[in-house]
Amino acid sequence: MRLLVIITACLSAMAYAATANNVKSYILTLDDNQPALAGKIQDLKSFVQQVGGKITHEYSLIKGFSLQLPADDSSDILQKIESFGEKLSCKLNLEQDQEVHTFKGPEPFEASAE
């Protein structure tokens, strides 16, 4: 019985890893000073879903959302999203999501216990 549970867990983990590698994550934000901003964001979210993307998080502090796109078609879909943004007459900021570090360079200072 335990062996079956372990095998099932391993297969699930491998399936998740295979799925996770086939997508790319992006962050899409809009400049605050645009007219009818809420409607444009809703239109963009609907369009992203129509072209095969998935909305993963909606931001409240900044105007935008994060999304995942299939890795094979991501460049084509990104061009479609940018073209759709131009049709809406809005300034899009679209970048691939990546890990961010607060300290770049020398290690942070540590006080000695003297």
PDB file of C-alpha atoms in Angstrom:
ATOM      1  CA  MET A   1       0.000   0.000   0.000  1.00  0.00           C
ATOM      2  CA  ARG A   2       2.791   2.435   0.892  1.00  0.00           C
ATOM      3  CA  LEU A   3       4.604   1.586  -2.302  1.00  0.00           C
ATOM      4  CA  LEU A   4       1.509   2.524  -4.311  1.00  0.00           C
ATOM      5  CA  VAL A   5       1.294   5.880  -2.500  1.00  0.00           C
ATOM      6  CA  ILE A   6       4.985   6.586  -3.149  1.00  0.00           C
ATOM      7  CA  ILE A   7       4.708   5.673  -6.841  1.00  0.00           C
ATOM      8  CA  THR A   8       1.596   7.837  -7.232  1.00  0.00           C
ATOM      9  CA  ALA A   9       3.334  10.780  -5.543  1.00  0.00           C
ATOM     10  CA  CYS A  10       6.397  10.421  -7.790  1.00  0.00           C
ATOM     11  CA  LEU A  11       4.293  10.246 -10.947  1.00  0.00           C
ATOM     12  CA  SER A  12       2.291  13.292  -9.861  1.00  0.00           C
ATOM     13  CA  ALA A  13       5.482  15.243  -9.189  1.00  0.00           C
ATOM     14  CA  MET A  14       6.904  14.321 -12.597  1.00  0.00           C
ATOM     15  CA  ALA A  15       3.671  15.311 -14.343  1.00  0.00           C
ATOM     16  CA  TYR A  16       3.650  18.650 -12.511  1.00  0.00           C
ATOM     17  CA  ALA A  17       7.295  19.307 -13.412  1.00  0.00           C
ATOM     18  CA  ALA A  18       6.642  18.516 -17.075  1.00  0.00           C
ATOM     19  CA  THR A  19       3.661  20.888 -17.127  1.00  0.00           C
ATOM     20  CA  ALA A  20       5.534  23.652 -15.303  1.00  0.00           C
ATOM     21  CA  ASN A  21       8.366  23.596 -17.863  1.00  0.00           C
ATOM     22  CA  ASN A  22       6.010  24.118 -20.800  1.00  0.00           C
ATOM     23  CA  VAL A  23       4.849  27.575 -19.721  1.00  0.00           C
ATOM     24  CA  LYS A  24       6.450  30.984 -19.344  1.00  0.00           C
ATOM     25  CA  SER A  25       5.285  33.549 -16.806  1.00  0.00           C
ATOM     26  CA  TYR A  26       4.891  37.252 -17.594  1.00  0.00           C
ATOM     27  CA  ILE A  27       3.779  40.394 -15.789  1.00  0.00           C
ATOM     28  CA  LEU A  28       1.587  42.880 -17.636  1.00  0.00           C
ATOM     29  CA  THR A  29       1.046  46.352 -16.176  1.00  0.00           C
ATOM     30  CA  LEU A  30      -0.504  49.559 -17.467  1.00  0.00           C
ATOM     31  CA  ASP A  31       0.421  53.167 -16.744  1.00  0.00           C
ATOM     32  CA  ASP A  32      -1.923  54.750 -14.188  1.00  0.00           C
ATOM     33  CA  ASN A  33      -2.722  57.919 -16.137  1.00  0.00           C
ATOM     34  CA  GLN A  34      -4.863  56.338 -18.871  1.00  0.00           C
ATOM     35  CA  PRO A  35      -8.592  56.917 -19.351  1.00  0.00           C
ATOM     36  CA  ALA A  36     -10.986  53.995 -18.726  1.00  0.00           C
ATOM     37  CA  LEU A  37      -8.191  51.933 -17.184  1.00  0.00           C
ATOM     38  CA  ALA A  38     -10.388  49.330 -15.448  1.00  0.00           C
ATOM     39  CA  GLY A  39     -12.177  48.482 -18.697  1.00  0.00           C
ATOM     40  CA  LYS A  40      -8.888  48.133 -20.572  1.00  0.00           C
ATOM     41  CA  ILE A  41      -7.500  45.745 -17.964  1.00  0.00           C
ATOM     42  CA  GLN A  42     -10.633  43.607 -18.186  1.00  0.00           C
ATOM     43  CA  ASP A  43     -10.433  43.584 -22.003  1.00  0.00           C
ATOM     44  CA  LEU A  44      -6.759  42.566 -21.857  1.00  0.00           C
ATOM     45  CA  LYS A  45      -7.464  39.730 -19.400  1.00  0.00           C
ATOM     46  CA  SER A  46     -10.232  38.409 -21.641  1.00  0.00           C
ATOM     47  CA  PHE A  47      -7.967  38.615 -24.690  1.00  0.00           C
ATOM     48  CA  VAL A  48      -5.110  36.786 -22.914  1.00  0.00           C
ATOM     49  CA  GLN A  49      -7.481  33.931 -22.105  1.00  0.00           C
ATOM     50  CA  GLN A  50      -8.800  33.847 -25.687  1.00  0.00           C
ATOM     51  CA  VAL A  51      -5.305  33.415 -27.142  1.00  0.00           C
ATOM     52  CA  GLY A  52      -4.413  30.557 -24.775  1.00  0.00           C
ATOM     53  CA  GLY A  53      -2.984  32.335 -21.752  1.00  0.00           C
ATOM     54  CA  LYS A  54      -3.887  31.877 -18.108  1.00  0.00           C
ATOM     55  CA  ILE A  55      -4.253  34.723 -15.595  1.00  0.00           C
ATOM     56  CA  THR A  56      -2.376  33.680 -12.446  1.00  0.00           C
ATOM     57  CA  HIS A  57      -2.616  36.791 -10.252  1.00  0.00           C
ATOM     58  CA  GLU A  58      -4.343  40.166 -10.306  1.00  0.00           C
ATOM     59  CA  TYR A  59      -2.466  43.049  -8.686  1.00  0.00           C
ATOM     60  CA  SER A  60      -4.241  45.679  -6.628  1.00  0.00           C
ATOM     61  CA  LEU A  61      -1.399  48.089  -5.838  1.00  0.00           C
ATOM     62  CA  ILE A  62      -0.284  48.385  -9.453  1.00  0.00           C
ATOM     63  CA  LYS A  63      -2.647  48.198 -12.405  1.00  0.00           C
ATOM     64  CA  GLY A  64      -2.006  44.825 -13.982  1.00  0.00           C
ATOM     65  CA  PHE A  65      -1.817  41.071 -13.659  1.00  0.00           C
ATOM     66  CA  SER A  66       0.517  38.117 -14.101  1.00  0.00           C
ATOM     67  CA  LEU A  67      -0.063  35.490 -16.746  1.00  0.00           C
ATOM     68  CA  GLN A  68       1.281  32.223 -18.087  1.00  0.00           C
ATOM     69  CA  LEU A  69       1.664  31.402 -21.762  1.00  0.00           C
ATOM     70  CA  PRO A  70       2.560  28.138 -23.510  1.00  0.00           C
ATOM     71  CA  ALA A  71       6.336  28.202 -24.023  1.00  0.00           C
ATOM     72  CA  ASP A  72       6.129  27.114 -27.695  1.00  0.00           C
ATOM     73  CA  ASP A  73       3.812  29.943 -28.761  1.00  0.00           C
ATOM     74  CA  SER A  74       4.785  32.650 -26.280  1.00  0.00           C
ATOM     75  CA  SER A  75       6.455  35.033 -28.768  1.00  0.00           C
ATOM     76  CA  ASP A  76       3.479  34.923 -31.167  1.00  0.00           C
ATOM     77  CA  ILE A  77       1.008  35.406 -28.332  1.00  0.00           C
ATOM     78  CA  LEU A  78       3.045  38.298 -26.901  1.00  0.00           C
ATOM     79  CA  GLN A  79       2.897  40.073 -30.267  1.00  0.00           C
ATOM     80  CA  LYS A  80      -0.879  39.558 -30.362  1.00  0.00           C
ATOM     81  CA  ILE A  81      -1.235  40.981 -26.847  1.00  0.00           C
ATOM     82  CA  GLU A  82       0.874  44.034 -27.730  1.00  0.00           C
ATOM     83  CA  SER A  83      -1.149  44.588 -30.923  1.00  0.00           C
ATOM     84  CA  PHE A  84      -4.376  44.312 -28.948  1.00  0.00           C
ATOM     85  CA  GLY A  85      -3.007  46.874 -26.477  1.00  0.00           C
ATOM     86  CA  GLU A  86      -2.317  49.267 -29.363  1.00  0.00           C
ATOM     87  CA  LYS A  87      -5.911  48.823 -30.566  1.00  0.00           C
ATOM     88  CA  LEU A  88      -7.084  49.788 -27.069  1.00  0.00           C
ATOM     89  CA  SER A  89      -4.751  52.838 -27.192  1.00  0.00           C
ATOM     90  CA  CYS A  90      -3.027  51.899 -23.964  1.00  0.00           C
ATOM     91  CA  LYS A  91       0.612  51.796 -22.911  1.00  0.00           C
ATOM     92  CA  LEU A  92       1.497  48.219 -21.895  1.00  0.00           C
ATOM     93  CA  ASN A  93       4.491  47.160 -19.851  1.00  0.00           C
ATOM     94  CA  LEU A  94       5.001  43.463 -20.522  1.00  0.00           C
ATOM     95  CA  GLU A  95       7.995  41.561 -19.180  1.00  0.00           C
ATOM     96  CA  GLN A  96       8.903  37.999 -18.373  1.00  0.00           C
ATOM     97  CA  ASP A  97       8.591  37.177 -14.685  1.00  0.00           C
ATOM     98  CA  GLN A  98      11.931  36.416 -13.091  1.00  0.00           C
ATOM     99  CA  GLU A  99      13.578  35.997  -9.729  1.00  0.00           C
ATOM    100  CA  VAL A 100      14.625  39.254  -8.064  1.00  0.00           C
ATOM    101  CA  HIS A 101      17.358  39.648  -5.443  1.00  0.00           C
ATOM    102  CA  THR A 102      17.625  42.549  -3.020  1.00  0.00           C
ATOM    103  CA  PHE A 103      21.389  42.320  -2.603  1.00  0.00           C
ATOM    104  CA  LYS A 104      23.549  42.262  -5.694  1.00  0.00           C
ATOM    105  CA  GLY A 105      27.269  42.485  -5.147  1.00  0.00           C
ATOM    106  CA  PRO A 106      29.225  42.133  -1.923  1.00  0.00           C
ATOM    107  CA  GLU A 107      27.737  40.207   0.963  1.00  0.00           C
ATOM    108  CA  PRO A 108      25.775  42.316   3.469  1.00  0.00           C
ATOM    109  CA  PHE A 109      27.689  43.647   6.457  1.00  0.00           C
ATOM    110  CA  GLU A 110      27.632  41.464   9.559  1.00  0.00           C
ATOM    111  CA  ALA A 111      28.595  42.996  12.888  1.00  0.00           C
ATOM    112  CA  SER A 112      31.178  41.049  14.829  1.00  0.00           C
ATOM    113  CA  ALA A 113      30.517  40.143  18.453  1.00  0.00           C
ATOM    114  CA  GLU A 114      33.558  41.868  20.003  1.00  0.00           C
TER     115      GLU A 114
END
